[in-house]
CSV table of C-alpha atoms and ligand atoms in Angstrom, one decimal:
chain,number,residue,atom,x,y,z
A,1,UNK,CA,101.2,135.5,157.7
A,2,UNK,CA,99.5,132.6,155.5
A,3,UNK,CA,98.8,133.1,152.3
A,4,UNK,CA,95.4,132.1,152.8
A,5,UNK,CA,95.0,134.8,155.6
A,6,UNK,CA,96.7,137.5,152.9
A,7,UNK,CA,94.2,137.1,150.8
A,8,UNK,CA,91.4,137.2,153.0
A,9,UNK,CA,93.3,140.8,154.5
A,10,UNK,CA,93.0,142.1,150.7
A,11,UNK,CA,89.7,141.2,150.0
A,12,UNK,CA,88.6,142.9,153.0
A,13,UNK,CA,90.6,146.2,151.9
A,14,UNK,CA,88.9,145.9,148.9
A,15,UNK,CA,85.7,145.3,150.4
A,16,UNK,CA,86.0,148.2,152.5
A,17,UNK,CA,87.6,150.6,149.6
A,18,UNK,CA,84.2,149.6,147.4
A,19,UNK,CA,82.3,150.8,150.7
A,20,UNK,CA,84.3,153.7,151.3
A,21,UNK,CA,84.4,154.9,147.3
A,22,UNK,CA,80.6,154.1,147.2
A,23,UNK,CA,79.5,156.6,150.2
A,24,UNK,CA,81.3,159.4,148.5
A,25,UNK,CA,80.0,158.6,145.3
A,26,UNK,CA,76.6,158.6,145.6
A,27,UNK,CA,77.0,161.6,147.9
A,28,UNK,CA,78.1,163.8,146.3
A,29,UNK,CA,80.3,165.4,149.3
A,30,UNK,CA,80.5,163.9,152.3
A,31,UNK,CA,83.2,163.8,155.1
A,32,UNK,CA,85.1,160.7,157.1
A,33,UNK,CA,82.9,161.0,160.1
A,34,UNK,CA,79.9,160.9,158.1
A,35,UNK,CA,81.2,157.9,156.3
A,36,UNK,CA,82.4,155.6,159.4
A,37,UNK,CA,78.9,156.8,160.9
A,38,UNK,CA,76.7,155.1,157.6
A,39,UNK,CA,79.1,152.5,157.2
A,40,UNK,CA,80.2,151.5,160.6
A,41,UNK,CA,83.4,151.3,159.7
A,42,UNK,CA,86.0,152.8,162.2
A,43,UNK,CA,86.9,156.3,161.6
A,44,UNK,CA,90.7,155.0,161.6
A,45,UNK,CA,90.2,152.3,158.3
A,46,UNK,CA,87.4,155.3,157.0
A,47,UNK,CA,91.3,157.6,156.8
A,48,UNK,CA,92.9,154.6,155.5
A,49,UNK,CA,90.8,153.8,152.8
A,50,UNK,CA,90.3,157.7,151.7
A,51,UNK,CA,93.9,157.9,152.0
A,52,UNK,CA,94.4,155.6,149.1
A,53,UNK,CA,91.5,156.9,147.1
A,54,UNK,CA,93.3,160.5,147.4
A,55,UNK,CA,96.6,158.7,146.6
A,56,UNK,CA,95.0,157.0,143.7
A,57,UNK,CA,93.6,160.4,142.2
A,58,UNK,CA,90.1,159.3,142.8
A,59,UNK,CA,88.9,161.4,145.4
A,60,UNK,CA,89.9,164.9,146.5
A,61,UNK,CA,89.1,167.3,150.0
A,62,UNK,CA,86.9,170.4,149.0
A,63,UNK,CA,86.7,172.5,151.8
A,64,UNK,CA,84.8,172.2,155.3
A,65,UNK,CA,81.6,172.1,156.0
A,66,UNK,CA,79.7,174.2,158.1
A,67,UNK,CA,78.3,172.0,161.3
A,68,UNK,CA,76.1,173.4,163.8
A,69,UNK,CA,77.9,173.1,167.2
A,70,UNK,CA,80.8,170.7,166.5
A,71,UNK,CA,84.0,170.8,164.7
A,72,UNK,CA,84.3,171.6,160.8
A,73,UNK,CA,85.0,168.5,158.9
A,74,UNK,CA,87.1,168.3,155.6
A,75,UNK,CA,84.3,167.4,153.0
A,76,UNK,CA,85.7,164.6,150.3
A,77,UNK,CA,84.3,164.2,146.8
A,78,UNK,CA,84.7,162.1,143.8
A,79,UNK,CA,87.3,163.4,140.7
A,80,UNK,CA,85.1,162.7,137.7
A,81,UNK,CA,88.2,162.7,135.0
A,82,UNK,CA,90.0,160.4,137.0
A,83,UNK,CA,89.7,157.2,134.8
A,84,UNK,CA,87.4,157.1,131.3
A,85,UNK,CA,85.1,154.1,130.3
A,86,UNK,CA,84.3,153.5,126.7
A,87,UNK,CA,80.5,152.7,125.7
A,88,UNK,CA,79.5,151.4,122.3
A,89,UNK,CA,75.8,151.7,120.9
A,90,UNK,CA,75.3,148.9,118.6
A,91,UNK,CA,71.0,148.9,118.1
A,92,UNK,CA,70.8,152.1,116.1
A,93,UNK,CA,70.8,152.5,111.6
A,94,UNK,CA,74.8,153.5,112.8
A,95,UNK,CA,77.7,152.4,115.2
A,96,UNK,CA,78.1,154.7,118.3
A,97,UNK,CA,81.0,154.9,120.9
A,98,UNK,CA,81.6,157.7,123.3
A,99,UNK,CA,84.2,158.2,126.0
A,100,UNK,CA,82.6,159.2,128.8
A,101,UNK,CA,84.3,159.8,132.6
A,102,UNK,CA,83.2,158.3,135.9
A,103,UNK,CA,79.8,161.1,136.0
A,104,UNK,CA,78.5,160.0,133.0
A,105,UNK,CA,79.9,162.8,130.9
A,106,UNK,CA,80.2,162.3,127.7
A,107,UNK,CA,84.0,163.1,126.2
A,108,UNK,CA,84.1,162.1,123.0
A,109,UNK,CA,81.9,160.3,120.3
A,110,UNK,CA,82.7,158.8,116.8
A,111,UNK,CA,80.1,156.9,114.9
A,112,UNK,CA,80.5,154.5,111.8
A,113,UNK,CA,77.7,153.6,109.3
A,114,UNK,CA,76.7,150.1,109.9
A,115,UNK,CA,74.1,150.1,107.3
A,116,UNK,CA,74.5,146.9,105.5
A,117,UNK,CA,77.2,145.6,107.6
A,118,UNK,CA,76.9,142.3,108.8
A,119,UNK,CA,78.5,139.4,110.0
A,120,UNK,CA,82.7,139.9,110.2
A,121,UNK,CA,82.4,142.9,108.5
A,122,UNK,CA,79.9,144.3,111.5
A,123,UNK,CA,82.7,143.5,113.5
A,124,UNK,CA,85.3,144.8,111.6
A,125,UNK,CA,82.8,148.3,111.8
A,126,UNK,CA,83.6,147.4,115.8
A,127,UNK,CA,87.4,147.4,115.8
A,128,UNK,CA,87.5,151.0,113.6
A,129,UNK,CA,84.9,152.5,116.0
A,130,UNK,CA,87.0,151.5,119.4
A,131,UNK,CA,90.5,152.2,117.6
A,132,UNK,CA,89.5,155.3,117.6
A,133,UNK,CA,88.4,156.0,120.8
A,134,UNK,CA,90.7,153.8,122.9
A,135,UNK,CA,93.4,156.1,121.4
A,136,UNK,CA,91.7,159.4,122.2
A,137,UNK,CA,93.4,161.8,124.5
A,138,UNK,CA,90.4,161.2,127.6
A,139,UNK,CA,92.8,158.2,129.8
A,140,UNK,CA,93.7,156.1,131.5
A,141,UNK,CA,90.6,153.6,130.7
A,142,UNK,CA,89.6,151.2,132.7
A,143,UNK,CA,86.8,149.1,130.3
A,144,UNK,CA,84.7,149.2,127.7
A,145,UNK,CA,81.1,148.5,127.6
A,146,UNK,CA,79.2,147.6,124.6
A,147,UNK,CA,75.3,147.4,124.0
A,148,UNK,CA,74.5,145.3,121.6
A,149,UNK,CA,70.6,144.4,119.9
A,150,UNK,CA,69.9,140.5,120.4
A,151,UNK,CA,70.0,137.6,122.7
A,152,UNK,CA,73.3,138.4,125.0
A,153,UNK,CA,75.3,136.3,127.6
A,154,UNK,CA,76.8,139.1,130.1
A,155,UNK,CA,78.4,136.5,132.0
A,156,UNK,CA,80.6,134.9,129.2
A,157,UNK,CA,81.1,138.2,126.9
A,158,UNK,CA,79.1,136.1,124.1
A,159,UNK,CA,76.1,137.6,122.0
A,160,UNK,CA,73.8,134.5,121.3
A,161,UNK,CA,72.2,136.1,118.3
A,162,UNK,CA,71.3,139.6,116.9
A,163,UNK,CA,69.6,138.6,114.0
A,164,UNK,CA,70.3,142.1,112.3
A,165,UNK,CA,73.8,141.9,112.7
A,166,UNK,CA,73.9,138.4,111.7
A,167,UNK,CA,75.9,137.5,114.5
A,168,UNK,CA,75.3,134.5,116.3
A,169,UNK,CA,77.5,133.0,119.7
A,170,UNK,CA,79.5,135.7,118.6
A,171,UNK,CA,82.4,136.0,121.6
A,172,UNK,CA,82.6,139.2,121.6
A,173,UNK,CA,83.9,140.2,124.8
A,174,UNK,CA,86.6,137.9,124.3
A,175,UNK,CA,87.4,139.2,120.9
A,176,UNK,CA,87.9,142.5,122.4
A,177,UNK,CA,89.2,142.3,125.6
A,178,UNK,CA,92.2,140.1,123.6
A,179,UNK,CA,92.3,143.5,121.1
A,180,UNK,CA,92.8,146.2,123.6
A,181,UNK,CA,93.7,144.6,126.7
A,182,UNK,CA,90.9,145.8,128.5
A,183,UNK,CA,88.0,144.3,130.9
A,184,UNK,CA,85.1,144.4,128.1
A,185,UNK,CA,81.3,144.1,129.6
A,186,UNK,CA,78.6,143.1,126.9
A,187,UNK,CA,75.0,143.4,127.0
A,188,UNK,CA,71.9,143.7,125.5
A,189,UNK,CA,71.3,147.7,124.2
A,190,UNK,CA,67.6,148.1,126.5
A,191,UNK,CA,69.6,146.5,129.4
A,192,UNK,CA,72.6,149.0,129.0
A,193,UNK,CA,69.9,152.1,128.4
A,194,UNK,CA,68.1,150.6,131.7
A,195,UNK,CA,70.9,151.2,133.6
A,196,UNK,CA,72.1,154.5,132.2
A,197,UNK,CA,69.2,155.9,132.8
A,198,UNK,CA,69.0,154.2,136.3
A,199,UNK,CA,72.6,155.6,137.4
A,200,UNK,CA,72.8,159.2,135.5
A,201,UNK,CA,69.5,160.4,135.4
A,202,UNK,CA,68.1,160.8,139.4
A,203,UNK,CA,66.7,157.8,139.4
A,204,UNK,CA,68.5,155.6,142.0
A,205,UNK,CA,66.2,156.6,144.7
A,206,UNK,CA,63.7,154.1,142.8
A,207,UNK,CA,65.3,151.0,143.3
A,208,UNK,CA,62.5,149.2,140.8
A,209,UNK,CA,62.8,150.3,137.0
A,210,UNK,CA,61.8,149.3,134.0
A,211,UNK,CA,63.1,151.2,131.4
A,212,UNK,CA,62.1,150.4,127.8
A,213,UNK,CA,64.0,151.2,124.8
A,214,UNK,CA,62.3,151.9,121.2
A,215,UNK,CA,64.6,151.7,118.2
A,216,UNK,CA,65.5,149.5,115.2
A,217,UNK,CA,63.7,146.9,117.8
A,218,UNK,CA,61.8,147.2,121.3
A,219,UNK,CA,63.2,146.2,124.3
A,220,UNK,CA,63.4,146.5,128.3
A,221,UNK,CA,65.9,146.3,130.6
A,222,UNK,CA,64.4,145.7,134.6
A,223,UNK,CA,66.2,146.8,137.3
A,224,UNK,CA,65.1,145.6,140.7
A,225,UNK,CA,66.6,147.0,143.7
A,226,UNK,CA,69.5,148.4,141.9
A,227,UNK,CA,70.4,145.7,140.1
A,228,UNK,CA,69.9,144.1,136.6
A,229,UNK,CA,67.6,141.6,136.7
A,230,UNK,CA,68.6,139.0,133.8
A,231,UNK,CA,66.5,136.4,134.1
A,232,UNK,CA,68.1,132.3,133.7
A,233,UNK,CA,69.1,133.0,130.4
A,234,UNK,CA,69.9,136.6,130.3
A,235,UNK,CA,67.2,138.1,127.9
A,236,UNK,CA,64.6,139.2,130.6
A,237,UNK,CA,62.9,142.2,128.6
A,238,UNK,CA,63.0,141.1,125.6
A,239,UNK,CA,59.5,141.9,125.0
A,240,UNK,CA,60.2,142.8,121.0
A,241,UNK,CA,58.7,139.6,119.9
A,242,UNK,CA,55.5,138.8,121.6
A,243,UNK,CA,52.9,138.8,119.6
A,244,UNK,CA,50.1,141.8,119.3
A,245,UNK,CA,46.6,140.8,118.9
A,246,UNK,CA,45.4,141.3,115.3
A,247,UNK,CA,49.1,142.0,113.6
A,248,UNK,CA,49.8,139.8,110.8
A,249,UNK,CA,53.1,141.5,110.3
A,250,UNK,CA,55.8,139.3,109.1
A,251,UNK,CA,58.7,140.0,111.4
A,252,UNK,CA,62.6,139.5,110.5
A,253,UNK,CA,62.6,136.9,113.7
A,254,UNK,CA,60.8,134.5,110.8
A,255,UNK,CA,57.2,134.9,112.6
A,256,UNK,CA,54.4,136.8,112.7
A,257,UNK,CA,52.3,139.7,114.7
A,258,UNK,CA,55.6,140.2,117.0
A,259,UNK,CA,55.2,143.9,118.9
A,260,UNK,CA,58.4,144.9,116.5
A,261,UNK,CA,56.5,145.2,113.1
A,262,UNK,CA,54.1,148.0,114.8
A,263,UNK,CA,56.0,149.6,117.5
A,264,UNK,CA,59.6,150.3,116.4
A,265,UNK,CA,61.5,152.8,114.4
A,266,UNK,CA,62.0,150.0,112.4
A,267,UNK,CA,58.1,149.6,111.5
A,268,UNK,CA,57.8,153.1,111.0
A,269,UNK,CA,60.3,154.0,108.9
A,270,UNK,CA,58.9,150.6,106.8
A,271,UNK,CA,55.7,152.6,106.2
A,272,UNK,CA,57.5,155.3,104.3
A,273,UNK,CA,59.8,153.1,102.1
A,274,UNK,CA,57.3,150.5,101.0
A,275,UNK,CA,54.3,152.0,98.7
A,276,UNK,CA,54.3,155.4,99.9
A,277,UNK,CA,53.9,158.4,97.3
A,278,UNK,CA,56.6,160.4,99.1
A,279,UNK,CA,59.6,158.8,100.3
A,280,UNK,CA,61.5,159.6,103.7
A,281,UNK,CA,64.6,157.8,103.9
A,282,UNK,CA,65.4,158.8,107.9
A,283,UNK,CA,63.3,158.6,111.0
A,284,UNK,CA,64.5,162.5,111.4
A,285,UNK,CA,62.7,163.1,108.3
A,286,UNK,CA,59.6,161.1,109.8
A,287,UNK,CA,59.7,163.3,113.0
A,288,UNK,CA,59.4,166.6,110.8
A,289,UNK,CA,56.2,165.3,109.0
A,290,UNK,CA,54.7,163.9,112.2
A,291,UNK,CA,55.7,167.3,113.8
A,292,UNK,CA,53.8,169.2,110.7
A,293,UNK,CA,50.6,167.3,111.9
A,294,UNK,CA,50.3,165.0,108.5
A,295,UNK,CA,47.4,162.6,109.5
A,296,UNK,CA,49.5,159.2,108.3
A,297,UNK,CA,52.8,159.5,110.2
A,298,UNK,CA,49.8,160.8,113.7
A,299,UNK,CA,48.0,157.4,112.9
A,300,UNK,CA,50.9,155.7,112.7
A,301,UNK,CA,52.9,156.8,116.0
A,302,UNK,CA,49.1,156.3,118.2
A,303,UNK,CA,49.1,153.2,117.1
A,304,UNK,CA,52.8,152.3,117.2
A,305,UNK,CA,52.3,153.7,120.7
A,306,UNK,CA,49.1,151.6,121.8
A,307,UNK,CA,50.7,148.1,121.0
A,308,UNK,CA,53.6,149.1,123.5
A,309,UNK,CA,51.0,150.3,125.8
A,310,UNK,CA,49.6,147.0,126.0
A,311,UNK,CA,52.8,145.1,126.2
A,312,UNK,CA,53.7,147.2,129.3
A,313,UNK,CA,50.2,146.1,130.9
A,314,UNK,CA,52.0,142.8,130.7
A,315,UNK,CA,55.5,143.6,132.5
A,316,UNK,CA,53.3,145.8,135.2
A,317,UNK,CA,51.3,142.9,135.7
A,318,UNK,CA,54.4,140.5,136.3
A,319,UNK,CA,56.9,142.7,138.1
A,320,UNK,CA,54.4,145.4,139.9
A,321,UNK,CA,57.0,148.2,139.2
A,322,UNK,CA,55.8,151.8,139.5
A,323,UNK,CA,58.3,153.4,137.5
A,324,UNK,CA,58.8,153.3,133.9
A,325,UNK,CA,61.0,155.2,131.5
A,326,UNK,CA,61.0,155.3,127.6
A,327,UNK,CA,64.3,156.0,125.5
A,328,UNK,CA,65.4,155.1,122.4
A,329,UNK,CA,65.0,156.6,118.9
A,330,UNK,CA,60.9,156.8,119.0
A,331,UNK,CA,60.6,159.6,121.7
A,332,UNK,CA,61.1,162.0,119.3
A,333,UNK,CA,57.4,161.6,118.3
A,334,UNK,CA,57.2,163.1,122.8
A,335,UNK,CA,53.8,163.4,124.1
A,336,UNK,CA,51.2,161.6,121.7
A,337,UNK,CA,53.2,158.6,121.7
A,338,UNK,CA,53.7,158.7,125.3
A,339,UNK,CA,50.1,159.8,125.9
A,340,UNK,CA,49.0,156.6,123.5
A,341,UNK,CA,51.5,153.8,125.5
A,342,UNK,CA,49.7,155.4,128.6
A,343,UNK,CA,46.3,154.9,128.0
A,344,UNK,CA,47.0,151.1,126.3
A,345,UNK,CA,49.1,150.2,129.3
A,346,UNK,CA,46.4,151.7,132.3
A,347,UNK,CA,43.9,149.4,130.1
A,348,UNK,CA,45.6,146.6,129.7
A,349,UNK,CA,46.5,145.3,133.2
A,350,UNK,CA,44.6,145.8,136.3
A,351,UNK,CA,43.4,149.4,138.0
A,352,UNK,CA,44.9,149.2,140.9
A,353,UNK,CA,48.2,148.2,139.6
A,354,UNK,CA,48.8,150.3,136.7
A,355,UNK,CA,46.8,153.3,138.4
A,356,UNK,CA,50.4,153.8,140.5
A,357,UNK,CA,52.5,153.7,137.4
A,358,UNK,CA,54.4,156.4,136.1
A,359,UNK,CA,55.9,156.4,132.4
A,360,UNK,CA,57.8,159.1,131.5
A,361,UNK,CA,60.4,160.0,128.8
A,362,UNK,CA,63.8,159.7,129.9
A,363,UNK,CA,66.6,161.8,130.3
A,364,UNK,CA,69.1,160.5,127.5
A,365,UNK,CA,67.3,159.2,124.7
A,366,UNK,CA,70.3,157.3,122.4
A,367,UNK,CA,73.0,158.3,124.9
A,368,UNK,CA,71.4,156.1,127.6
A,369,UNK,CA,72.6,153.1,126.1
A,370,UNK,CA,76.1,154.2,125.6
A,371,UNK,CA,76.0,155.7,129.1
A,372,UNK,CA,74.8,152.4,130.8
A,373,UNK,CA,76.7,150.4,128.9
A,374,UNK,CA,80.0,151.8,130.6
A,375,UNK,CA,78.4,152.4,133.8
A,376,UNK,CA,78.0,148.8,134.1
A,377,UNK,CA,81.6,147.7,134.1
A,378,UNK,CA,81.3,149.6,138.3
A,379,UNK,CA,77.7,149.2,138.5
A,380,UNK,CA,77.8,146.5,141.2
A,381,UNK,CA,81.6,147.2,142.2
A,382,UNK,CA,84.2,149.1,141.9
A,383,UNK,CA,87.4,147.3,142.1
A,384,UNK,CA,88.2,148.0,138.1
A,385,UNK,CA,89.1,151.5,139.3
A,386,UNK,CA,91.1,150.1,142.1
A,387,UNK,CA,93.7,147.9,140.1
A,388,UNK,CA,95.0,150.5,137.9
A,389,UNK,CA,97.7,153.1,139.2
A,390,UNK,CA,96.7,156.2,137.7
B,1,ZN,ZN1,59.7,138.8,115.9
């Protein structure tokens, strides 16, 4: 055989593996006739294929179903422990990694403070976090996946600049994939929430998604038909720095009125620590005062809320996308914050546009980042979990 052909056979095993591994994911249970029926592959490479997924420990027979009329079938389904992916949160006051396995499920988690931490030393915060949990008991591992705040370049590992971390054309990836020896995957923190909350929460039936993360900053990550949509130069979402009508707020980007200084964590946790009689030092703190119905922290969330509300007009204007989920750490302040971004966003972009849109809370709040930031090493394929004898 040519080399040339050889390769060509593998990468049409592979193909077919991604296929097969894919059906049975996303089913849940299925069987091989039901898989060579939605692929339309032939039931003999459906056995081959399955036969290697068994052999690699990724896929095991649960029983029969029951079918009406014709023969039981042997019903296959995925083993969630058998390979572990490490995600890092970068974007919150603290450094968050988590082992999770191929469900979502979250084994492990160690955090580090990060607070003042910039620079090297915000890297060297890094390397303590991940030597901990690439050493943990949950293997093998087959990546890590880091969400990071700022400007990132997926493609080439590299952040292009998180201006709180004081990192700029930072390569990270690099840095860490020559450190552990593993395939590293880096992006933004709101595109990494996007997509844990697009592949663990029910949501993949709505191929459109805009999810929008509220932490230290504000940010979206966009999927459209189940994939991340970048943009040219990878920041698509970054909506943290437009400006709001009427905000003279100077923001640490070096400009004024961006959306940040009134609709982040960031902004208002700033309330409380410049000026204020009583001083909270946490956003937890925040949460139990706005929870105890004081009138300043109420103002302050409805109006946090409404300059979101009109910034999603915007992105429902230029995307048309019906679905809309909220994480990060300002959903702890639930239904008057959501209730406020509604109302700004239904009146800031057309009627019969936004009158379709849903925004809702979603499912994993900090963990969606972490989550989606591992889930995005297989989000498009899964060949990583192909490569490595288990
Ligand atoms: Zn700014």
């Amino acid at each position: 055989m040519l080399p040339s052909q050889k390769a060509n056979q593998q990468q049409a095993r592979l193909h077919n593996l991604n296929l097969v591994f894919r059906m049975i994911y996303e089913s849940g249970m299925t069987s091989r006739i039901e898989i060579a029926r939605r692929t339309h592959l032939t039931r003999t490479t459906v056995s081959d294929m399955v036969a290697d997924l068994i052999e690699g420990g990724l896929v095991e027979e649960v029983g029969t179903s029951v079918s009406s009329g014709g023969k039981p079938s042997i019903l296959l389904q995925l083993v969630a422990d058998a390979r572990y992916l490490i995600g890092l949160n970068l974007a919150q006051d603290k450094f968050v990694g988590a082992v999770t396995n191929l469900r979502g499920e979250i084994k492990e988690t160690y955090e580090v403070p990060s607070e003042n931490h910039d620079g090297e030393l915000a890297v060297q915060r890094v390397y303590e976090l991940l030597d901990r949990l690439v050493h943990s008991r949950w293997q093998p591992l087959i990546g890590i996946g880091v969400g990071t705040p700022g400007l990132v370049n997926t493609r080439q590992g590299m952040v292009i600049q998180a201006v709180n971390l004081a990192w700029k054309n930072l390569p990270l990836g690099k840095l860490l994939s020559q450190r552990y020896g593993l395939p590293v995957s880096v992006l933004n923190d709101s595109q990494a929430a996007a997509i844990g909350e697009f592949s663990y929460s029910g949501h993949r039936a709505h191929r459109n998604l805009i999810v929008v993360n509220v932490s230290q900053g504000v940010g979206a990550g966009i999927l459209i038909d189940g994939k991340l949509f970048q943009g040219d130069g990878g920041g698509a979402g970054e909506i943290g720095h437009v400006p709001v009508r009427g905000n003279d707020r100077l923001c640490r980007c070096g400009r004024v009125g961006c959306l940040e200084t009134l609709a982040s964590a960031r902004a208002i946790m700033a309330q409380w620590q410049a000026g204020s009689v009583e001083k909270l030092s946490t956003l937890s703190e925040v949460c139990e005062q706005f929870e105890r119905g004081d009138v300043k922290t109420r103002e302050a969330v409805v109006q946090a809320g409404q300059a979101l509300g009109e910034a999603l007009g915007a992105l429902v204007a230029a995307f048309d996308i019906h679905h809309i989920l909220l994480t990060g750490e300002m959903t702890c302040f639930g239904q008057l914050w959501l209730e406020s971004i509604r109302q700004a966003m239904r009146r800031s972009a057309l009627e019969q546009m936004t009158g379709q849109v849903q925004v809702e809370l979603g499912k994993f709040d900090n963990d969606a980042c972490i989550l989606g930031a591992a889930a995005h090493l297989l989000l498009e394929d899964y060949s990583l979990l192909f490569s490595q004898a288990k």
